[in-house]
Amino acid sequence: MKVLEERIRRDGIVEDTDVLKVDSFLNHQMDVELFAEMGREWARLYAGEGVNKILTIEASGIGVACVAAQAFHVPVVFAKKSRSKNIAGEVYTAPVESFTHGGVYDIMVSRRFLLPSDRVLIVDDFLANGAALQGLISLVRQAGATLIGAGIAVEKAFQPGGARIRAMGIRVESLARIKCMSPEKGVEFC
Ligand code: 5GP
């Protein structure tokens, strides 16, 4: 998506060869007009798929998922990163290895908000190694819901997540795919 690529070129900061900072428009300060364009693009790509719920993960996925949900006219559920033990039977949980902070944490979503009848689109800001996405996919599977696919803002295509998830037969639509990046040369898109 040209407009997102241009914005990354203009305002993204390549911290090192594998971390891109986009906190001026995507995951700290948020450009909701840009999010609306992204939401419309995912709605176009997934038109006719009967998406009735968007699933994301706190915290950085929530903003973009909420605005995208307006284009689909569906509710958003965000998986919570839980520190406490959850009561079995009330929630679905999955372990996720953190890309940004290291270590493993659990994500959880209440069984009341993910139903077997749901047709779910997962939305997230970044796809790197795919751990966050795999955790969310696990929650959808546990619920017996139908996974329609994933809408990702920025995929770092040089990291293995995208290939891994697509190899599972899951549709992934990333609006900007980064081929490589460095602080010296900036970002190159696929
Ligand atoms: P994954 O689980 O695919 O390895 O990483 C996904 C999560 O890590 C995203 O939800 C995002 O919060 C964070 N993340 C991964 N790579 C980057 C990056 O280059 N920049 C930023 N700001 N966050 C990232």
Coordinates of N, CA, C and O in Angstrom, one line a residue, residues 11-144:
D11 N 8.7 8.8 8.0 CA 8.7 8.9 9.4 C 9.3 7.7 10.2 O 9.4 7.8 11.4
G12 N 9.5 6.6 9.5 CA 10.0 5.4 10.2 C 11.5 5.6 10.6 O 12.2 6.3 9.9
I13 N 11.9 5.1 11.7 CA 13.3 5.1 12.1 C 13.8 3.7 12.2 O 13.2 2.9 13.0
V14 N 14.8 3.4 11.4 CA 15.4 2.1 11.5 C 16.4 2.0 12.7 O 17.4 2.7 12.6
E15 N 16.0 1.3 13.7 CA 16.8 1.3 14.9 C 18.1 0.5 14.7 O 19.2 0.9 15.1
D16 N 17.9 -0.7 14.1 CA 19.0 -1.5 13.7 C 18.5 -2.4 12.6 O 17.4 -2.1 12.1
T17 N 19.1 -3.4 12.2 CA 18.7 -4.2 11.0 C 17.4 -4.9 11.2 O 16.8 -5.4 10.3
D18 N 16.9 -5.1 12.5 CA 15.6 -5.8 12.6 C 14.6 -5.1 13.4 O 13.5 -5.6 13.6
V19 N 14.8 -3.8 13.9 CA 13.7 -3.1 14.6 C 13.4 -1.8 13.9 O 14.3 -0.9 13.7
L20 N 12.2 -1.6 13.5 CA 11.7 -0.4 12.8 C 10.8 0.3 13.9 O 9.9 -0.2 14.4
K21 N 11.1 1.6 14.1 CA 10.3 2.4 15.0 C 9.3 3.2 14.2 O 9.7 4.0 13.3
V22 N 8.1 3.1 14.5 CA 7.0 3.8 13.8 C 6.1 4.4 14.8 O 4.9 4.5 14.6
D23 N 6.7 4.9 15.9 CA 5.8 5.3 17.0 C 5.3 6.7 16.8 O 4.4 7.2 17.6
S24 N 5.7 7.4 15.7 CA 5.1 8.7 15.4 C 3.8 8.7 14.7 O 3.0 9.6 14.6
F25 N 3.4 7.4 14.2 CA 2.1 7.3 13.5 C 1.4 6.0 13.6 O 0.2 5.9 13.4
L26 N 2.1 5.0 14.1 CA 1.4 3.7 14.2 C 1.1 3.1 15.6 O 0.0 2.7 15.9
N27 N 2.2 3.1 16.5 CA 1.9 2.4 17.7 C 2.2 3.2 19.0 O 2.4 2.6 20.1
H28 N 2.3 4.5 18.9 CA 2.4 5.3 20.1 C 1.5 6.6 19.8 O 0.3 6.6 20.2
Q29 N 2.0 7.6 19.1 CA 1.1 8.5 18.5 C 0.5 7.8 17.3 O 1.2 7.0 16.6
M30 N -0.8 8.0 17.1 CA -1.5 7.2 16.0 C -2.2 8.1 15.0 O -3.0 9.0 15.4
D31 N -1.9 7.9 13.7 CA -2.6 8.6 12.7 C -3.9 7.9 12.2 O -3.8 7.0 11.4
V32 N -5.0 8.3 12.8 CA -6.2 7.5 12.6 C -6.7 7.7 11.1 O -7.5 6.8 10.7
E33 N -6.4 8.8 10.5 CA -6.8 8.9 9.1 C -6.1 7.8 8.2 O -6.7 7.2 7.3
L34 N -4.8 7.6 8.5 CA -4.0 6.6 7.8 C -4.6 5.2 8.2 O -4.8 4.3 7.3
F35 N -5.0 5.0 9.5 CA -5.6 3.7 9.9 C -6.9 3.5 9.1 O -7.2 2.3 8.7
A36 N -7.7 4.6 8.9 CA -8.9 4.4 8.2 C -8.7 3.9 6.7 O -9.4 3.0 6.2
E37 N -7.6 4.5 6.1 CA -7.3 4.0 4.7 C -6.8 2.5 4.8 O -7.2 1.8 3.9
M38 N -6.1 2.2 5.8 CA -5.6 0.8 5.9 C -6.8 -0.1 6.1 O -6.9 -1.2 5.5
G39 N -7.8 0.3 7.0 CA -9.0 -0.5 7.2 C -9.8 -0.7 6.0 O -10.3 -1.8 5.7
R40 N -9.9 0.3 5.2 CA -10.6 0.2 3.9 C -9.9 -0.8 2.9 O -10.6 -1.5 2.2
E41 N -8.6 -0.7 3.0 CA -7.9 -1.7 2.1 C -8.1 -3.1 2.5 O -8.3 -4.0 1.7
W42 N -8.0 -3.4 3.8 CA -8.3 -4.8 4.3 C -9.8 -5.1 4.0 O -10.0 -6.3 3.6
A43 N -10.7 -4.2 4.1 CA -12.1 -4.5 3.8 C -12.2 -4.8 2.4 O -13.0 -5.7 2.0
R44 N -11.5 -4.2 1.5 CA -11.5 -4.5 0.1 C -10.9 -5.9 -0.2 O -11.5 -6.7 -0.9
L45 N -9.8 -6.1 0.4 CA -9.1 -7.4 0.2 C -9.9 -8.6 0.7 O -9.9 -9.7 0.1
Y46 N -10.6 -8.4 1.8 CA -11.4 -9.5 2.4 C -12.9 -9.4 2.2 O -13.7 -10.0 2.9
A47 N -13.3 -8.6 1.2 CA -14.7 -8.4 0.9 C -15.3 -9.8 0.5 O -14.6 -10.6 -0.2
G48 N -16.5 -10.0 0.9 CA -17.2 -11.3 0.6 C -16.8 -12.5 1.5 O -17.3 -13.6 1.3
E49 N -15.9 -12.3 2.4 CA -15.5 -13.4 3.3 C -16.3 -13.5 4.5 O -16.1 -14.4 5.3
G50 N -17.2 -12.6 4.7 CA -18.2 -12.7 5.9 C -17.5 -12.5 7.2 O -17.9 -13.1 8.2
V51 N -16.5 -11.7 7.2 CA -15.8 -11.4 8.5 C -16.8 -10.8 9.5 O -17.5 -9.8 9.1
N52 N -16.9 -11.4 10.7 CA -17.9 -10.8 11.6 C -17.2 -10.4 13.0 O -17.8 -10.0 13.9
K53 N -15.8 -10.6 13.0 CA -15.1 -10.2 14.2 C -13.6 -9.9 13.9 O -13.1 -10.7 13.1
I54 N -13.1 -8.9 14.5 CA -11.6 -8.7 14.4 C -11.0 -9.0 15.7 O -11.5 -8.6 16.8
L55 N -9.9 -9.7 15.6 CA -9.1 -10.1 16.8 C -7.7 -9.5 16.7 O -7.1 -9.6 15.7
T56 N -7.3 -8.9 17.8 CA -6.0 -8.3 17.9 C -5.4 -8.6 19.2 O -5.9 -9.4 20.0
I57 N -4.2 -8.0 19.5 CA -3.5 -8.2 20.8 C -3.1 -6.9 21.4 O -2.7 -6.0 20.6
E58 N -3.2 -6.8 22.7 CA -2.8 -5.5 23.3 C -1.3 -5.4 23.3 O -0.6 -6.4 23.3
A59 N -0.7 -4.2 23.3 CA -1.4 -3.0 23.3 C -1.4 -2.4 21.9 O -2.4 -1.8 21.4
S60 N -0.3 -2.6 21.1 CA -0.1 -1.8 19.9 C -1.0 -2.2 18.8 O -1.2 -1.5 17.8
G61 N -1.7 -3.4 18.8 CA -2.6 -3.7 17.8 C -4.0 -3.1 17.9 O -4.8 -3.0 16.9
I62 N -4.3 -2.6 19.1 CA -5.7 -2.2 19.4 C -6.1 -1.0 18.5 O -7.2 -1.0 17.9
G63 N -5.3 0.0 18.4 CA -5.7 1.3 17.7 C -6.0 0.9 16.2 O -7.1 1.3 15.8
V64 N -5.1 0.3 15.5 CA -5.4 0.0 14.1 C -6.5 -1.0 13.9 O -7.3 -0.8 13.0
A65 N -6.7 -1.9 14.9 CA -7.8 -2.9 14.7 C -9.1 -2.2 14.9 O -10.1 -2.5 14.2
C66 N -9.2 -1.2 15.9 CA -10.5 -0.5 16.1 C -10.9 0.2 14.9 O -12.1 0.2 14.5
V67 N -9.9 0.9 14.3 CA -10.3 1.7 13.1 C -10.6 0.8 11.9 O -11.6 1.1 11.2
A68 N -9.9 -0.3 11.8 CA -10.2 -1.2 10.7 C -11.6 -1.8 10.9 O -12.3 -2.0 9.9
A69 N -12.0 -2.0 12.2 CA -13.3 -2.6 12.4 C -14.4 -1.7 12.0 O -15.5 -2.2 11.6
Q70 N -14.2 -0.4 11.9 CA -15.2 0.5 11.4 C -15.5 0.2 10.0 O -16.6 0.4 9.5
A71 N -14.4 -0.1 9.2 CA -14.6 -0.4 7.8 C -15.4 -1.7 7.6 O -16.1 -1.9 6.6
F72 N -15.3 -2.6 8.5 CA -16.0 -3.9 8.4 C -17.3 -3.9 9.1 O -18.1 -4.8 9.0
H73 N -17.5 -2.9 10.0 CA -18.8 -2.8 10.8 C -18.9 -4.0 11.7 O -20.0 -4.6 11.7
V74 N -17.8 -4.4 12.3 CA -17.8 -5.5 13.2 C -17.1 -5.2 14.5 O -16.4 -4.2 14.6
P75 N -17.4 -5.9 15.6 CA -16.7 -5.7 16.8 C -15.2 -6.1 16.8 O -14.8 -7.0 16.0
V76 N -14.4 -5.6 17.7 CA -13.0 -5.9 17.9 C -12.9 -6.6 19.3 O -13.4 -6.1 20.3
V77 N -12.1 -7.7 19.3 CA -11.7 -8.3 20.6 C -10.2 -8.2 20.6 O -9.6 -8.5 19.7
F78 N -9.7 -7.8 21.8 CA -8.2 -7.9 21.9 C -7.8 -8.9 22.9 O -8.4 -9.0 24.0
A79 N -6.8 -9.7 22.6 CA -6.3 -10.7 23.5 C -5.5 -9.9 24.5 O -4.7 -9.0 24.2
K80 N -5.7 -10.3 25.8 CA -5.0 -9.6 26.9 C -3.7 -10.4 27.2 O -3.7 -11.7 27.2
K81 N -2.7 -9.7 27.5 CA -1.5 -10.3 28.0 C -1.6 -10.5 29.5 O -1.8 -9.5 30.2
S82 N -1.7 -11.8 29.9 CA -2.1 -12.0 31.3 C -0.9 -12.4 32.2 O 0.0 -13.1 31.8
R83 N -0.9 -11.8 33.3 CA 0.2 -12.2 34.3 C -0.4 -13.2 35.3 O 0.3 -14.1 35.7
S84 N -1.7 -13.1 35.6 CA -2.2 -14.0 36.6 C -2.7 -15.3 35.9 O -2.9 -15.3 34.7
K85 N -2.8 -16.3 36.7 CA -3.4 -17.6 36.3 C -4.8 -17.4 36.0 O -5.6 -16.8 36.8
N86 N -5.3 -17.9 34.9 CA -6.7 -17.7 34.5 C -7.5 -19.0 34.9 O -6.9 -20.1 34.8
I87 N -8.7 -18.8 35.2 CA -9.5 -20.0 35.6 C -9.9 -20.8 34.3 O -10.5 -20.2 33.4
A88 N -9.4 -22.0 34.3 CA -9.7 -22.9 33.1 C -11.2 -22.9 32.9 O -12.0 -22.9 33.8
G89 N -11.6 -22.9 31.6 CA -13.0 -23.0 31.4 C -13.6 -21.7 31.0 O -14.6 -21.6 30.3
E90 N -13.0 -20.6 31.5 CA -13.6 -19.3 31.2 C -12.9 -18.6 30.1 O -13.4 -17.7 29.4
V91 N -11.6 -18.9 29.8 CA -10.8 -18.2 28.8 C -10.0 -19.2 28.0 O -9.8 -20.4 28.3
Y92 N -9.7 -18.8 26.7 CA -8.7 -19.5 25.9 C -7.4 -18.8 26.2 O -7.3 -17.6 26.2
T93 N -6.3 -19.6 26.3 CA -5.0 -19.0 26.5 C -4.0 -19.6 25.5 O -4.2 -20.8 25.0
A94 N -2.9 -18.9 25.2 CA -1.8 -19.4 24.4 C -0.6 -18.7 24.8 O -0.6 -17.5 25.2
P95 N 0.6 -19.4 24.8 CA 1.8 -18.8 25.1 C 2.4 -18.0 23.9 O 2.2 -18.5 22.8
V96 N 3.0 -16.9 24.1 CA 3.6 -16.1 23.0 C 5.0 -15.7 23.5 O 5.2 -15.2 24.6
E97 N 6.0 -15.9 22.5 CA 7.3 -15.4 22.8 C 7.4 -13.9 22.3 O 7.1 -13.6 21.2
S98 N 7.9 -13.1 23.2 CA 7.9 -11.6 22.8 C 9.0 -11.3 21.9 O 10.2 -11.6 22.3
F99 N 8.7 -10.6 20.8 CA 9.8 -10.1 19.9 C 10.5 -9.0 20.5 O 11.8 -8.9 20.5
T100 N 9.8 -8.0 21.1 CA 10.4 -6.8 21.6 C 11.0 -6.9 22.9 O 11.9 -6.2 23.3
H101 N 10.4 -7.7 23.8 CA 10.9 -7.7 25.2 C 11.6 -9.0 25.6 O 12.1 -9.1 26.7
G102 N 11.6 -10.0 24.7 CA 12.1 -11.3 25.1 C 11.2 -12.0 26.1 O 10.3 -11.4 26.6
G103 N 11.5 -13.3 26.4 CA 10.6 -14.0 27.3 C 9.3 -14.5 26.7 O 9.0 -14.1 25.6
V104 N 8.6 -15.3 27.5 CA 7.3 -15.8 27.1 C 6.2 -15.3 28.0 O 6.4 -15.2 29.2
Y105 N 5.1 -14.9 27.4 CA 3.9 -14.5 28.2 C 2.7 -15.2 27.7 O 2.7 -15.8 26.6
D106 N 1.6 -15.2 28.5 CA 0.4 -15.9 28.0 C -0.5 -14.8 27.5 O -0.6 -13.7 28.0
I107 N -1.3 -15.1 26.4 CA -2.4 -14.2 26.0 C -3.7 -15.0 26.3 O -3.7 -16.2 26.3
M108 N -4.7 -14.2 26.5 CA -6.0 -14.8 26.8 C -7.2 -14.0 26.3 O -7.1 -12.8 26.2
V109 N -8.2 -14.7 26.0 CA -9.4 -14.1 25.6 C -10.6 -14.8 26.2 O -10.6 -16.1 26.3
S110 N -11.6 -14.1 26.6 CA -12.8 -14.8 27.2 C -13.5 -15.6 26.2 O -13.7 -15.2 25.1
R111 N -13.9 -16.8 26.6 CA -14.7 -17.7 25.7 C -16.0 -17.0 25.3 O -16.5 -17.4 24.2
R112 N -16.5 -16.0 26.0 CA -17.7 -15.3 25.6 C -17.6 -14.5 24.4 O -18.6 -14.2 23.7
F113 N -16.3 -14.2 24.0 CA -16.1 -13.2 22.9 C -15.5 -13.9 21.7 O -15.2 -13.2 20.7
L114 N -15.3 -15.2 21.7 CA -14.8 -15.9 20.5 C -15.7 -17.2 20.4 O -15.5 -18.1 21.3
L115 N -16.5 -17.2 19.4 CA -17.5 -18.3 19.3 C -17.3 -19.2 18.1 O -16.7 -18.7 17.1
P116 N -17.8 -20.4 18.1 CA -17.6 -21.3 17.0 C -18.2 -20.7 15.7 O -17.7 -21.0 14.6
S117 N -19.2 -19.9 15.8 CA -19.8 -19.3 14.6 C -19.1 -18.1 14.1 O -19.4 -17.6 13.0
D118 N -18.0 -17.6 14.8 CA -17.3 -16.4 14.3 C -16.4 -16.7 13.1 O -15.8 -17.7 13.0
R119 N -16.4 -15.7 12.2 CA -15.5 -15.6 11.1 C -14.5 -14.5 11.3 O -14.8 -13.3 11.2
V120 N -13.3 -14.9 11.7 CA -12.3 -14.0 12.4 C -11.2 -13.5 11.4 O -10.6 -14.3 10.7
L121 N -11.0 -12.1 11.4 CA -9.9 -11.6 10.8 C -8.9 -11.1 11.9 O -9.4 -10.3 12.8
I122 N -7.7 -11.5 11.9 CA -6.7 -11.1 12.9 C -6.0 -9.8 12.3 O -5.6 -9.8 11.2
V123 N -5.9 -8.8 13.2 CA -5.2 -7.6 12.7 C -4.1 -7.3 13.7 O -4.3 -7.4 14.9
D124 N -2.9 -6.9 13.2 CA -1.8 -6.5 14.1 C -0.9 -5.5 13.4 O -1.0 -5.4 12.2
D125 N -0.1 -4.8 14.2 CA 0.7 -3.8 13.6 C 1.9 -4.3 12.9 O 2.3 -3.9 11.8
F126 N 2.6 -5.4 13.5 CA 3.8 -5.9 12.9 C 3.7 -7.4 12.8 O 3.1 -8.1 13.6
L127 N 4.4 -7.9 11.8 CA 4.7 -9.4 11.7 C 6.2 -9.6 11.6 O 6.8 -9.1 10.6
A128 N 6.8 -10.2 12.6 CA 8.2 -10.4 12.6 C 8.5 -11.9 12.5 O 8.5 -12.6 11.5
N129 N 8.6 -12.5 13.7 CA 8.8 -14.0 13.7 C 7.5 -14.8 13.7 O 7.5 -16.0 13.6
G130 N 6.4 -14.1 13.9 CA 5.1 -14.7 13.8 C 4.6 -15.3 15.1 O 3.5 -15.9 15.1
A131 N 5.3 -15.0 16.2 CA 4.8 -15.6 17.5 C 3.5 -15.0 18.0 O 2.6 -15.8 18.4
A132 N 3.3 -13.7 17.8 CA 2.1 -13.1 18.3 C 0.9 -13.7 17.4 O -0.1 -14.0 18.0
L133 N 1.1 -13.7 16.1 CA 0.1 -14.2 15.2 C -0.2 -15.7 15.5 O -1.4 -16.1 15.5
Q134 N 0.8 -16.5 15.8 CA 0.5 -17.9 16.1 C -0.3 -18.0 17.3 O -1.1 -18.9 17.4
G135 N 0.0 -17.2 18.3 CA -0.8 -17.3 19.6 C -2.2 -16.9 19.3 O -3.1 -17.6 19.8
L136 N -2.5 -15.9 18.5 CA -3.8 -15.5 18.2 C -4.5 -16.6 17.3 O -5.7 -16.9 17.6
I137 N -3.8 -17.2 16.4 CA -4.4 -18.3 15.6 C -4.8 -19.4 16.6 O -5.9 -20.0 16.4
S138 N -4.0 -19.7 17.5 CA -4.3 -20.8 18.5 C -5.6 -20.5 19.2 O -6.4 -21.4 19.4
L139 N -5.8 -19.2 19.6 CA -7.1 -18.8 20.3 C -8.3 -19.1 19.4 O -9.3 -19.6 19.9
V140 N -8.1 -18.7 18.1 CA -9.2 -18.9 17.2 C -9.6 -20.4 17.0 O -10.7 -20.8 17.0
R141 N -8.5 -21.2 16.9 CA -8.7 -22.6 16.7 C -9.4 -23.2 18.0 O -10.2 -24.1 17.9
Q142 N -8.9 -22.8 19.2 CA -9.5 -23.4 20.4 C -11.0 -23.1 20.5 O -11.7 -23.9 21.0
A143 N -11.4 -21.9 20.0 CA -12.8 -21.5 20.0 C -13.6 -22.3 19.0 O -14.8 -22.2 19.0
G144 N -12.9 -22.9 18.0 CA -13.6 -23.6 16.9 C -14.2 -22.6 15.9 O -15.1 -22.9 15.2

